[in-house]
Amino acid sequence: MNSCGRLARVFDRSSGLDVLFCLAKPRTTCRQCPQTTPPLARGQSTAANHTPGSDADDKPRVRAVDLARKIRGEKSKTRETAPPMSAQQRRVMELKRFSVQLQNVHPNVLAKHLHRSVLYQDKDVVIVNKPYGIPVADDSDVTSITSVLPVLSKMMDGMKIKSDSQLIPCLGLEKDSTGTLLLARRDEVVEHVLALNRNNKVERKYWVITVGVPVPSEGLIDIPIIEREVTGPQPHYKMALSPLYRLNDEGDGVTKVRSHRQAHPALTKYRVLDSSSGCSLVELQPFTGVKHQMRVHMAFALGCPILGDHKYSHWSKLAPQKLPERVLGKLGIEQSKVRHLPLHLHARQLTLPGSSQADVNVSCPLPKYFTQTLGRLHITLPDEKQT
């Protein structure tokens, strides 16, 4: 076939064939290329592509609802083909979700949570149920309770635009502990509460789950505490015992030793409420406020560390708590996953002496993870024993 040399080969999607077009001007006819079709104008080409009955119109459009159903179907097939999760794996997933559920939470979300968790309030103080994993003082890594107190105060004041009310932490709690947290509405109330606490007129009782059973079942631990450096591959600092007495050379008595100048007096009363499966539910009442006092006394004085206390279950190293096989079996977890266990330290009860009214006595319900652990260990709560 003779041609003018100005042919272009174009692929036609509707027919699936290559079509030859002559590149001559639209209004001229190339006599050497009688088989070619003059190119269409832009508007004509568009109209040709969208004529009724064309393949482009026959192709069904994808709807969002159909796409969502398809994705859900693929996910359900994936779940069906995936191997079933064991009880231990589910337990670990629960602990992981719990440990991060309130980390890096938005301040307004935390303020709303605390507002729903108010246990008691009057003109002087407010007592809230502190959640696990949230520090009381400002922390650079996560949102602290102190940072959201202005928002909480506004919520409790009916979100008034002009509000002079404030909330100030009085008696703090550790980041990984839960329970009654005392907040004061004025600076003078803070000073009054701290003075009462120094004179042991503020009664605070804690419930802990220990690994081991304390012997005797109740008593008073009076051993000073000091901060010491732990040397080794991972140097770090821990609170440690600084006893005032040691065994004499004969081994049949004790001898008083000179107290360390940097040691702090520490006094903790304890009472075993119930025990089972090699663990115990213990009530603690500290009479002093030394850092990590209850954890140190339980771990190093009684040899019964608090469950989930990975720091004081060892002295010379930083490692997850080592649990007996029996306890691991009851908790439904492997030793390699013990690091996910939370600290089982709960501020159960707070009593404040009243000046012009009756004493303030507030009990805080146990968190869900605490009651689940008690159930797995077959430990009975005191109230349930009486019923």
mmCIF file of C-alpha atoms in Angstrom:
data_model
loop_
_atom_site.group_PDB
_atom_site.id
_atom_site.type_symbol
_atom_site.label_atom_id
_atom_site.label_comp_id
_atom_site.label_asym_id
_atom_site.label_seq_id
_atom_site.Cartn_x
_atom_site.Cartn_y
_atom_site.Cartn_z
ATOM 1 C CA MET A 1 0.000 0.000 0.000
ATOM 2 C CA ASN A 2 1.314 3.411 -1.025
ATOM 3 C CA SER A 3 1.368 6.057 1.677
ATOM 4 C CA CYS A 4 2.484 9.601 2.156
ATOM 5 C CA GLY A 5 4.731 8.752 5.058
ATOM 6 C CA ARG A 6 2.545 10.780 7.443
ATOM 7 C CA LEU A 7 0.703 7.874 9.064
ATOM 8 C CA ALA A 8 0.418 7.374 12.819
ATOM 9 C CA ARG A 9 -0.469 4.109 14.501
ATOM 10 C CA VAL A 10 -2.874 4.558 17.449
ATOM 11 C CA PHE A 11 -4.247 1.804 19.710
ATOM 12 C CA ASP A 12 -8.062 1.852 19.961
ATOM 13 C CA ARG A 13 -9.087 0.599 23.432
ATOM 14 C CA SER A 14 -12.704 -0.059 22.474
ATOM 15 C CA SER A 15 -11.814 -2.475 19.667
ATOM 16 C CA GLY A 16 -8.447 -3.626 20.884
ATOM 17 C CA LEU A 17 -6.888 -2.988 17.435
ATOM 18 C CA ASP A 18 -4.279 -0.657 16.034
ATOM 19 C CA VAL A 19 -5.759 2.068 13.779
ATOM 20 C CA LEU A 20 -3.831 4.085 11.222
ATOM 21 C CA PHE A 21 -4.411 7.841 11.077
ATOM 22 C CA CYS A 22 -3.073 10.243 8.507
ATOM 23 C CA LEU A 23 -1.365 13.305 9.932
ATOM 24 C CA ALA A 24 -2.474 15.532 7.081
ATOM 25 C CA LYS A 25 -4.532 18.610 7.864
ATOM 26 C CA PRO A 26 -8.181 17.806 8.688
ATOM 27 C CA ARG A 27 -9.581 19.752 5.733
ATOM 28 C CA THR A 28 -7.261 18.176 3.169
ATOM 29 C CA THR A 29 -7.511 14.700 1.770
ATOM 30 C CA CYS A 30 -4.409 12.634 1.247
ATOM 31 C CA ARG A 31 -4.868 10.910 -2.104
ATOM 32 C CA GLN A 32 -2.063 8.466 -1.365
ATOM 33 C CA CYS A 33 -3.812 7.223 1.801
ATOM 34 C CA PRO A 34 -7.429 6.524 0.815
ATOM 35 C CA GLN A 35 -7.882 3.891 3.519
ATOM 36 C CA THR A 36 -7.155 6.195 6.425
ATOM 37 C CA THR A 37 -9.768 8.172 8.273
ATOM 38 C CA PRO A 38 -9.295 11.889 8.866
ATOM 39 C CA PRO A 39 -8.567 12.602 12.505
ATOM 40 C CA LEU A 40 -11.431 13.814 14.587
ATOM 41 C CA ALA A 41 -11.546 17.128 16.335
ATOM 42 C CA ARG A 42 -11.159 17.135 20.113
ATOM 43 C CA GLY A 43 -14.886 17.557 20.748
ATOM 44 C CA GLN A 44 -15.792 14.850 18.257
ATOM 45 C CA SER A 45 -13.332 12.433 19.801
ATOM 46 C CA THR A 46 -14.810 13.000 23.237
ATOM 47 C CA ALA A 47 -18.303 12.474 22.018
ATOM 48 C CA ALA A 48 -17.304 9.275 20.282
ATOM 49 C CA ASN A 49 -15.790 7.891 23.439
ATOM 50 C CA HIS A 50 -19.006 8.442 25.429
ATOM 51 C CA THR A 51 -21.669 7.389 22.992
ATOM 52 C CA PRO A 52 -24.451 5.258 24.434
ATOM 53 C CA GLY A 53 -23.733 1.580 24.300
ATOM 54 C CA SER A 54 -19.960 1.972 24.346
ATOM 55 C CA ASP A 55 -17.782 -0.318 26.473
ATOM 56 C CA ALA A 56 -16.826 2.555 28.794
ATOM 57 C CA ASP A 57 -20.460 3.059 29.830
ATOM 58 C CA ASP A 58 -21.114 -0.665 30.105
ATOM 59 C CA LYS A 59 -18.339 -1.082 32.703
ATOM 60 C CA PRO A 60 -19.946 -0.990 36.229
ATOM 61 C CA ARG A 61 -18.777 1.713 38.600
ATOM 62 C CA VAL A 62 -17.162 0.651 41.909
ATOM 63 C CA ARG A 63 -19.240 1.842 44.862
ATOM 64 C CA ALA A 64 -17.709 2.576 48.273
ATOM 65 C CA VAL A 65 -20.102 0.191 50.020
ATOM 66 C CA ASP A 66 -19.117 -2.644 47.680
ATOM 67 C CA LEU A 67 -15.425 -1.939 48.280
ATOM 68 C CA ALA A 68 -15.960 -1.954 52.058
ATOM 69 C CA ARG A 69 -17.753 -5.303 51.854
ATOM 70 C CA LYS A 70 -14.939 -6.733 49.803
ATOM 71 C CA ILE A 71 -12.315 -5.593 52.344
ATOM 72 C CA ARG A 72 -14.341 -7.020 55.250
ATOM 73 C CA GLY A 73 -14.656 -10.304 53.410
ATOM 74 C CA GLU A 74 -10.903 -10.476 52.828
ATOM 75 C CA LYS A 75 -10.250 -9.737 56.515
ATOM 76 C CA SER A 76 -12.665 -12.444 57.635
ATOM 77 C CA LYS A 77 -10.941 -14.931 55.333
ATOM 78 C CA THR A 78 -7.578 -13.947 56.842
ATOM 79 C CA ARG A 79 -8.916 -14.508 60.359
ATOM 80 C CA GLU A 80 -10.302 -17.883 59.365
ATOM 81 C CA THR A 81 -7.013 -19.013 57.851
ATOM 82 C CA ALA A 82 -4.891 -17.632 60.738
ATOM 83 C CA PRO A 83 -4.036 -20.141 63.479
ATOM 84 C CA PRO A 84 -6.168 -19.771 66.630
ATOM 85 C CA MET A 85 -4.605 -17.699 69.435
ATOM 86 C CA SER A 86 -3.682 -19.617 72.556
ATOM 87 C CA ALA A 87 -4.849 -18.623 76.030
ATOM 88 C CA GLN A 88 -1.354 -17.398 76.901
ATOM 89 C CA GLN A 89 -1.171 -15.286 73.743
ATOM 90 C CA ARG A 90 -4.546 -13.721 74.524
ATOM 91 C CA ARG A 91 -3.402 -13.005 78.071
ATOM 92 C CA VAL A 92 -0.263 -11.255 76.796
ATOM 93 C CA MET A 93 -2.311 -9.205 74.323
ATOM 94 C CA GLU A 94 -4.606 -8.104 77.173
ATOM 95 C CA LEU A 95 -1.640 -7.008 79.267
ATOM 96 C CA LYS A 96 -0.042 -5.156 76.346
ATOM 97 C CA ARG A 97 -3.243 -3.273 75.569
ATOM 98 C CA PHE A 98 -3.697 -2.392 79.240
ATOM 99 C CA SER A 99 -0.153 -1.082 79.643
ATOM 100 C CA VAL A 100 -0.475 1.366 76.735
ATOM 101 C CA GLN A 101 -4.148 2.334 76.876
ATOM 102 C CA LEU A 102 -3.525 5.586 78.758
ATOM 103 C CA GLN A 103 -0.005 6.368 77.545
ATOM 104 C CA ASN A 104 0.309 9.629 75.580
ATOM 105 C CA VAL A 105 -3.403 10.240 76.027
ATOM 106 C CA HIS A 106 -4.829 13.634 75.084
ATOM 107 C CA PRO A 107 -5.110 15.945 78.141
ATOM 108 C CA ASN A 108 -8.848 16.495 77.653
ATOM 109 C CA VAL A 109 -9.438 12.735 77.510
ATOM 110 C CA LEU A 110 -7.541 12.229 80.775
ATOM 111 C CA ALA A 111 -9.414 15.114 82.414
ATOM 112 C CA LYS A 112 -12.768 13.574 81.433
ATOM 113 C CA HIS A 113 -11.621 10.205 82.769
ATOM 114 C CA LEU A 114 -10.655 11.751 86.125
ATOM 115 C CA HIS A 115 -13.953 13.636 86.235
ATOM 116 C CA ARG A 116 -15.820 10.343 85.935
ATOM 117 C CA SER A 117 -13.513 8.825 88.567
ATOM 118 C CA VAL A 118 -14.241 11.296 91.400
ATOM 119 C CA LEU A 119 -14.803 9.341 94.619
ATOM 120 C CA TYR A 120 -15.437 12.241 96.999
ATOM 121 C CA GLN A 121 -15.535 16.039 96.990
ATOM 122 C CA ASP A 122 -16.305 18.868 99.362
ATOM 123 C CA LYS A 123 -15.320 22.524 99.713
ATOM 124 C CA ASP A 124 -11.738 21.615 100.703
ATOM 125 C CA VAL A 125 -10.657 18.406 98.981
ATOM 126 C CA VAL A 126 -11.359 16.142 96.017
ATOM 127 C CA ILE A 127 -10.463 12.436 95.928
ATOM 128 C CA VAL A 128 -10.165 10.715 92.545
ATOM 129 C CA ASN A 129 -9.400 7.169 91.446
ATOM 130 C CA LYS A 130 -5.954 7.415 89.864
ATOM 131 C CA PRO A 131 -5.513 5.208 86.766
ATOM 132 C CA TYR A 132 -2.530 2.961 86.164
ATOM 133 C CA GLY A 133 0.528 4.246 84.303
ATOM 134 C CA ILE A 134 -0.152 7.980 84.651
ATOM 135 C CA PRO A 135 2.346 10.032 86.693
ATOM 136 C CA VAL A 136 1.024 12.566 89.168
ATOM 137 C CA ALA A 137 3.814 15.095 88.653
ATOM 138 C CA ASP A 138 4.735 16.526 85.262
ATOM 139 C CA ASP A 139 6.526 14.047 83.025
ATOM 140 C CA SER A 140 8.070 14.846 79.662
ATOM 141 C CA ASP A 141 7.124 11.501 78.117
ATOM 142 C CA VAL A 142 3.429 11.166 78.965
ATOM 143 C CA THR A 143 0.560 13.378 80.031
ATOM 144 C CA SER A 144 0.561 13.862 83.804
ATOM 145 C CA ILE A 145 -2.339 14.358 86.182
ATOM 146 C CA THR A 146 -0.949 17.710 87.337
ATOM 147 C CA SER A 147 -0.983 19.038 83.774
ATOM 148 C CA VAL A 148 -4.739 18.380 83.365
ATOM 149 C CA LEU A 149 -5.880 19.624 86.787
ATOM 150 C CA PRO A 150 -6.852 23.092 85.448
ATOM 151 C CA VAL A 151 -9.180 21.417 82.933
ATOM 152 C CA LEU A 152 -10.543 19.057 85.594
ATOM 153 C CA SER A 153 -11.164 21.986 87.940
ATOM 154 C CA LYS A 154 -13.166 23.765 85.233
ATOM 155 C CA MET A 155 -15.202 20.642 84.576
ATOM 156 C CA MET A 156 -16.052 20.322 88.254
ATOM 157 C CA ASP A 157 -16.977 24.015 88.334
ATOM 158 C CA GLY A 158 -19.512 23.614 85.518
ATOM 159 C CA MET A 159 -17.166 24.860 82.762
ATOM 160 C CA LYS A 160 -17.588 28.473 83.870
ATOM 161 C CA ILE A 161 -15.585 30.967 81.845
ATOM 162 C CA LYS A 162 -14.557 32.909 84.934
ATOM 163 C CA SER A 163 -13.496 30.377 87.552
ATOM 164 C CA ASP A 164 -10.894 30.821 90.282
ATOM 165 C CA SER A 165 -11.080 27.249 91.555
ATOM 166 C CA GLN A 166 -7.969 25.086 91.464
ATOM 167 C CA LEU A 167 -6.826 21.582 92.354
ATOM 168 C CA ILE A 168 -3.446 20.753 93.912
ATOM 169 C CA PRO A 169 -2.034 17.261 94.595
ATOM 170 C CA CYS A 170 -1.497 16.657 98.315
ATOM 171 C CA LEU A 171 -0.325 13.091 98.840
ATOM 172 C CA GLY A 172 1.144 11.656 95.653
ATOM 173 C CA LEU A 173 1.073 8.149 94.245
ATOM 174 C CA GLU A 174 3.591 6.316 92.121
ATOM 175 C CA LYS A 175 3.107 6.252 88.366
ATOM 176 C CA ASP A 176 2.319 2.520 88.253
ATOM 177 C CA SER A 177 0.052 2.482 91.304
ATOM 178 C CA THR A 178 -3.704 3.005 91.342
ATOM 179 C CA GLY A 179 -6.352 4.174 93.799
ATOM 180 C CA THR A 180 -7.217 7.122 96.003
ATOM 181 C CA LEU A 181 -5.465 10.357 95.032
ATOM 182 C CA LEU A 182 -6.044 13.382 97.265
ATOM 183 C CA LEU A 183 -6.364 16.847 95.685
ATOM 184 C CA ALA A 184 -6.766 20.102 97.605
ATOM 185 C CA ARG A 185 -8.772 23.113 96.453
ATOM 186 C CA ARG A 186 -6.522 25.728 98.117
ATOM 187 C CA ASP A 187 -2.898 26.139 99.195
ATOM 188 C CA GLU A 188 -3.820 26.348 102.885
ATOM 189 C CA VAL A 189 -5.611 23.019 102.627
ATOM 190 C CA VAL A 190 -2.416 21.463 101.239
ATOM 191 C CA GLU A 191 -0.434 22.726 104.213
ATOM 192 C CA HIS A 192 -3.084 21.443 106.628
ATOM 193 C CA VAL A 193 -3.126 17.958 105.067
ATOM 194 C CA LEU A 194 0.677 17.730 105.036
ATOM 195 C CA ALA A 195 0.779 18.700 108.722
ATOM 196 C CA LEU A 196 -1.773 15.992 109.519
ATOM 197 C CA ASN A 197 0.259 13.475 107.546
ATOM 198 C CA ARG A 198 3.472 14.325 109.394
ATOM 199 C CA ASN A 199 1.666 13.625 112.677
ATOM 200 C CA ASN A 200 0.324 10.264 111.341
ATOM 201 C CA LYS A 201 -3.254 11.508 111.426
ATOM 202 C CA VAL A 202 -3.885 10.663 107.767
ATOM 203 C CA GLU A 203 -4.574 6.953 107.434
ATOM 204 C CA ARG A 204 -3.720 5.325 104.115
ATOM 205 C CA LYS A 205 -4.138 1.623 103.431
ATOM 206 C CA TYR A 206 -2.877 -0.179 100.358
ATOM 207 C CA TRP A 207 -3.648 -3.579 98.919
ATOM 208 C CA VAL A 208 -0.887 -5.478 97.149
ATOM 209 C CA ILE A 209 -0.493 -8.940 95.669
ATOM 210 C CA THR A 210 2.816 -10.475 96.690
ATOM 211 C CA VAL A 211 4.822 -13.348 95.275
ATOM 212 C CA GLY A 212 5.156 -15.508 98.382
ATOM 213 C CA VAL A 213 3.409 -15.584 101.744
ATOM 214 C CA PRO A 214 4.786 -13.246 104.472
ATOM 215 C CA VAL A 215 5.711 -14.920 107.768
ATOM 216 C CA PRO A 216 4.445 -14.014 110.297
ATOM 217 C CA SER A 217 1.081 -13.142 108.757
ATOM 218 C CA GLU A 218 1.090 -9.658 110.279
ATOM 219 C CA GLY A 219 3.604 -7.343 111.833
ATOM 220 C CA LEU A 220 5.444 -4.029 111.771
ATOM 221 C CA ILE A 221 8.524 -3.430 109.610
ATOM 222 C CA ASP A 222 10.818 -0.820 111.142
ATOM 223 C CA ILE A 223 13.906 -0.703 108.911
ATOM 224 C CA PRO A 224 15.382 2.542 107.536
ATOM 225 C CA ILE A 225 15.795 2.902 103.761
ATOM 226 C CA ILE A 226 18.685 4.410 101.828
ATOM 227 C CA GLU A 227 19.428 4.949 98.155
ATOM 228 C CA ARG A 228 22.403 2.971 96.879
ATOM 229 C CA GLU A 229 24.199 2.541 93.596
ATOM 230 C CA VAL A 230 24.173 -0.912 92.009
ATOM 231 C CA THR A 231 27.389 -1.522 90.104
ATOM 232 C CA GLY A 232 27.845 -3.958 87.256
ATOM 233 C CA PRO A 233 27.111 -4.146 83.521
ATOM 234 C CA GLN A 234 24.084 -1.861 84.004
ATOM 235 C CA PRO A 235 24.888 0.630 86.793
ATOM 236 C CA HIS A 236 21.764 2.082 88.380
ATOM 237 C CA TYR A 237 20.328 3.315 91.676
ATOM 238 C CA LYS A 238 17.842 1.580 93.948
ATOM 239 C CA MET A 239 16.368 2.122 97.362
ATOM 240 C CA ALA A 240 17.758 -0.418 99.838
ATOM 241 C CA LEU A 241 17.497 -1.408 103.482
ATOM 242 C CA SER A 242 19.781 0.197 106.016
ATOM 243 C CA PRO A 243 19.163 -1.910 109.167
ATOM 244 C CA LEU A 244 19.837 -0.640 112.657
ATOM 245 C CA TYR A 245 20.502 -4.155 113.980
ATOM 246 C CA ARG A 246 22.581 -7.126 112.867
ATOM 247 C CA LEU A 247 23.148 -10.645 114.183
ATOM 248 C CA ASN A 248 25.844 -10.928 116.819
ATOM 249 C CA ASP A 249 28.863 -13.164 116.417
ATOM 250 C CA GLU A 250 27.259 -15.994 118.378
ATOM 251 C CA GLY A 251 24.179 -15.902 116.164
ATOM 252 C CA ASP A 252 21.739 -15.989 119.073
ATOM 253 C CA GLY A 253 20.873 -12.295 119.237
ATOM 254 C CA VAL A 254 21.119 -8.926 117.568
ATOM 255 C CA THR A 255 23.422 -5.985 118.058
ATOM 256 C CA LYS A 256 22.486 -2.358 117.421
ATOM 257 C CA VAL A 257 24.622 -0.647 114.810
ATOM 258 C CA ARG A 258 25.183 3.005 114.040
ATOM 259 C CA SER A 259 22.590 4.412 111.647
ATOM 260 C CA HIS A 260 23.682 5.805 108.297
ATOM 261 C CA ARG A 261 23.394 9.579 108.031
ATOM 262 C CA GLN A 262 21.642 9.365 104.645
ATOM 263 C CA ALA A 263 19.166 6.676 105.673
ATOM 264 C CA HIS A 264 15.493 7.588 106.131
ATOM 265 C CA PRO A 265 13.347 6.066 108.906
ATOM 266 C CA ALA A 266 10.695 3.806 107.356
ATOM 267 C CA LEU A 267 7.807 2.138 109.152
ATOM 268 C CA THR A 268 5.251 -0.141 107.466
ATOM 269 C CA LYS A 269 2.472 -2.186 109.048
ATOM 270 C CA TYR A 270 1.314 -5.257 107.113
ATOM 271 C CA ARG A 271 -1.408 -7.884 107.361
ATOM 272 C CA VAL A 272 -2.065 -10.896 105.140
ATOM 273 C CA LEU A 273 -5.725 -10.919 104.039
ATOM 274 C CA ASP A 274 -5.633 -14.186 102.081
ATOM 275 C CA SER A 275 -3.150 -16.427 100.286
ATOM 276 C CA SER A 276 -3.305 -19.110 97.611
ATOM 277 C CA SER A 277 -1.187 -20.529 94.778
ATOM 278 C CA GLY A 278 1.998 -19.256 96.377
ATOM 279 C CA CYS A 279 0.808 -15.633 96.398
ATOM 280 C CA SER A 280 -0.911 -13.363 98.926
ATOM 281 C CA LEU A 281 -3.228 -10.402 99.173
ATOM 282 C CA VAL A 282 -1.608 -8.119 101.762
ATOM 283 C CA GLU A 283 -2.835 -4.906 103.340
ATOM 284 C CA LEU A 284 -0.107 -2.324 103.944
ATOM 285 C CA GLN A 285 -0.239 0.802 106.054
ATOM 286 C CA PRO A 286 2.837 3.048 105.780
ATOM 287 C CA PHE A 287 3.533 5.450 108.635
ATOM 288 C CA THR A 288 6.347 7.212 106.761
ATOM 289 C CA GLY A 289 6.640 8.395 103.181
ATOM 290 C CA VAL A 290 10.020 7.210 101.958
ATOM 291 C CA LYS A 291 10.406 6.666 98.218
ATOM 292 C CA HIS A 292 9.393 3.093 97.208
ATOM 293 C CA GLN A 293 9.034 2.246 100.909
ATOM 294 C CA MET A 294 6.398 -0.497 100.617
ATOM 295 C CA ARG A 295 8.077 -2.125 97.621
ATOM 296 C CA VAL A 296 11.458 -2.249 99.377
ATOM 297 C CA HIS A 297 10.045 -3.547 102.667
ATOM 298 C CA MET A 298 8.073 -6.313 100.951
ATOM 299 C CA ALA A 299 10.904 -7.394 98.650
ATOM 300 C CA PHE A 300 13.943 -7.126 100.901
ATOM 301 C CA ALA A 301 12.578 -7.245 104.470
ATOM 302 C CA LEU A 302 9.950 -9.996 104.028
ATOM 303 C CA GLY A 303 11.270 -11.630 100.841
ATOM 304 C CA CYS A 304 7.832 -11.315 99.203
ATOM 305 C CA PRO A 305 8.079 -8.804 96.332
ATOM 306 C CA ILE A 306 4.945 -7.225 94.934
ATOM 307 C CA LEU A 307 3.668 -8.881 91.760
ATOM 308 C CA GLY A 308 4.793 -6.861 88.752
ATOM 309 C CA ASP A 309 7.583 -5.095 90.659
ATOM 310 C CA HIS A 310 10.358 -5.709 88.162
ATOM 311 C CA LYS A 311 12.729 -3.234 89.810
ATOM 312 C CA TYR A 312 12.885 -4.665 93.333
ATOM 313 C CA SER A 313 12.512 -8.353 92.531
ATOM 314 C CA HIS A 314 16.270 -8.349 91.896
ATOM 315 C CA TRP A 315 19.042 -6.389 93.477
ATOM 316 C CA SER A 316 22.088 -6.707 91.237
ATOM 317 C CA LYS A 317 20.409 -6.480 87.805
ATOM 318 C CA LEU A 318 17.644 -4.891 85.774
ATOM 319 C CA ALA A 319 15.387 -7.677 84.520
ATOM 320 C CA PRO A 320 11.739 -8.759 84.542
ATOM 321 C CA GLN A 321 10.469 -10.374 87.716
ATOM 322 C CA LYS A 322 11.255 -14.100 88.015
ATOM 323 C CA LEU A 323 8.086 -16.021 88.869
ATOM 324 C CA PRO A 324 7.687 -19.639 90.008
ATOM 325 C CA GLU A 325 6.265 -22.090 87.468
ATOM 326 C CA ARG A 326 3.165 -22.553 89.595
ATOM 327 C CA VAL A 327 2.405 -18.829 89.550
ATOM 328 C CA LEU A 328 3.094 -18.597 85.815
ATOM 329 C CA GLY A 329 0.617 -21.385 85.191
ATOM 330 C CA LYS A 330 -2.075 -19.724 87.293
ATOM 331 C CA LEU A 331 -1.556 -16.355 85.601
ATOM 332 C CA GLY A 332 -1.585 -17.941 82.148
ATOM 333 C CA ILE A 333 1.658 -16.347 81.015
ATOM 334 C CA GLU A 334 5.178 -17.413 80.075
ATOM 335 C CA GLN A 335 8.285 -16.147 81.839
ATOM 336 C CA SER A 336 9.434 -14.416 78.629
ATOM 337 C CA LYS A 337 6.285 -12.247 78.751
ATOM 338 C CA VAL A 338 6.351 -11.409 82.468
ATOM 339 C CA ARG A 339 7.613 -7.916 81.673
ATOM 340 C CA HIS A 340 4.059 -7.038 80.612
ATOM 341 C CA LEU A 341 2.664 -7.681 84.122
ATOM 342 C CA PRO A 342 1.617 -4.387 85.798
ATOM 343 C CA LEU A 343 2.530 -3.481 89.356
ATOM 344 C CA HIS A 344 -0.213 -4.749 91.693
ATOM 345 C CA LEU A 345 -0.147 -1.857 94.167
ATOM 346 C CA HIS A 346 -3.490 -0.206 94.902
ATOM 347 C CA ALA A 347 -4.313 2.653 97.294
ATOM 348 C CA ARG A 348 -7.429 1.065 98.764
ATOM 349 C CA GLN A 349 -8.519 3.409 101.562
ATOM 350 C CA LEU A 350 -7.936 7.015 102.641
ATOM 351 C CA THR A 351 -9.123 8.522 105.928
ATOM 352 C CA LEU A 352 -8.850 12.213 106.812
ATOM 353 C CA PRO A 353 -9.803 13.651 110.202
ATOM 354 C CA GLY A 354 -12.605 16.182 109.884
ATOM 355 C CA SER A 355 -12.353 19.599 111.508
ATOM 356 C CA SER A 356 -15.975 20.733 111.652
ATOM 357 C CA GLN A 357 -17.579 17.554 110.324
ATOM 358 C CA ALA A 358 -17.169 13.781 110.419
ATOM 359 C CA ASP A 359 -14.003 12.108 109.192
ATOM 360 C CA VAL A 360 -13.612 11.620 105.462
ATOM 361 C CA ASN A 361 -13.311 7.892 104.799
ATOM 362 C CA VAL A 362 -13.087 6.823 101.143
ATOM 363 C CA SER A 363 -12.580 3.322 99.752
ATOM 364 C CA CYS A 364 -11.537 2.857 96.141
ATOM 365 C CA PRO A 365 -12.651 -0.120 94.005
ATOM 366 C CA LEU A 366 -9.964 -2.410 92.655
ATOM 367 C CA PRO A 367 -8.947 -2.022 89.003
ATOM 368 C CA LYS A 368 -10.011 -4.721 86.575
ATOM 369 C CA TYR A 369 -6.528 -6.198 86.103
ATOM 370 C CA PHE A 370 -6.163 -6.536 89.897
ATOM 371 C CA THR A 371 -9.421 -8.466 90.333
ATOM 372 C CA GLN A 372 -8.609 -10.652 87.324
ATOM 373 C CA THR A 373 -5.287 -11.617 88.920
ATOM 374 C CA LEU A 374 -7.001 -12.414 92.230
ATOM 375 C CA GLY A 375 -9.422 -14.671 90.383
ATOM 376 C CA ARG A 376 -6.656 -16.503 88.538
ATOM 377 C CA LEU A 377 -4.775 -17.069 91.792
ATOM 378 C CA HIS A 378 -7.983 -18.121 93.633
ATOM 379 C CA ILE A 379 -7.435 -15.455 96.276
ATOM 380 C CA THR A 380 -10.605 -14.366 98.064
ATOM 381 C CA LEU A 381 -11.386 -10.777 99.006
ATOM 382 C CA PRO A 382 -12.124 -10.073 102.701
ATOM 383 C CA ASP A 383 -15.691 -8.947 101.960
ATOM 384 C CA GLU A 384 -16.380 -12.170 100.069
ATOM 385 C CA LYS A 385 -15.119 -14.262 102.987
ATOM 386 C CA GLN A 386 -17.706 -12.793 105.314
ATOM 387 C CA THR A 387 -20.625 -13.512 102.960
#
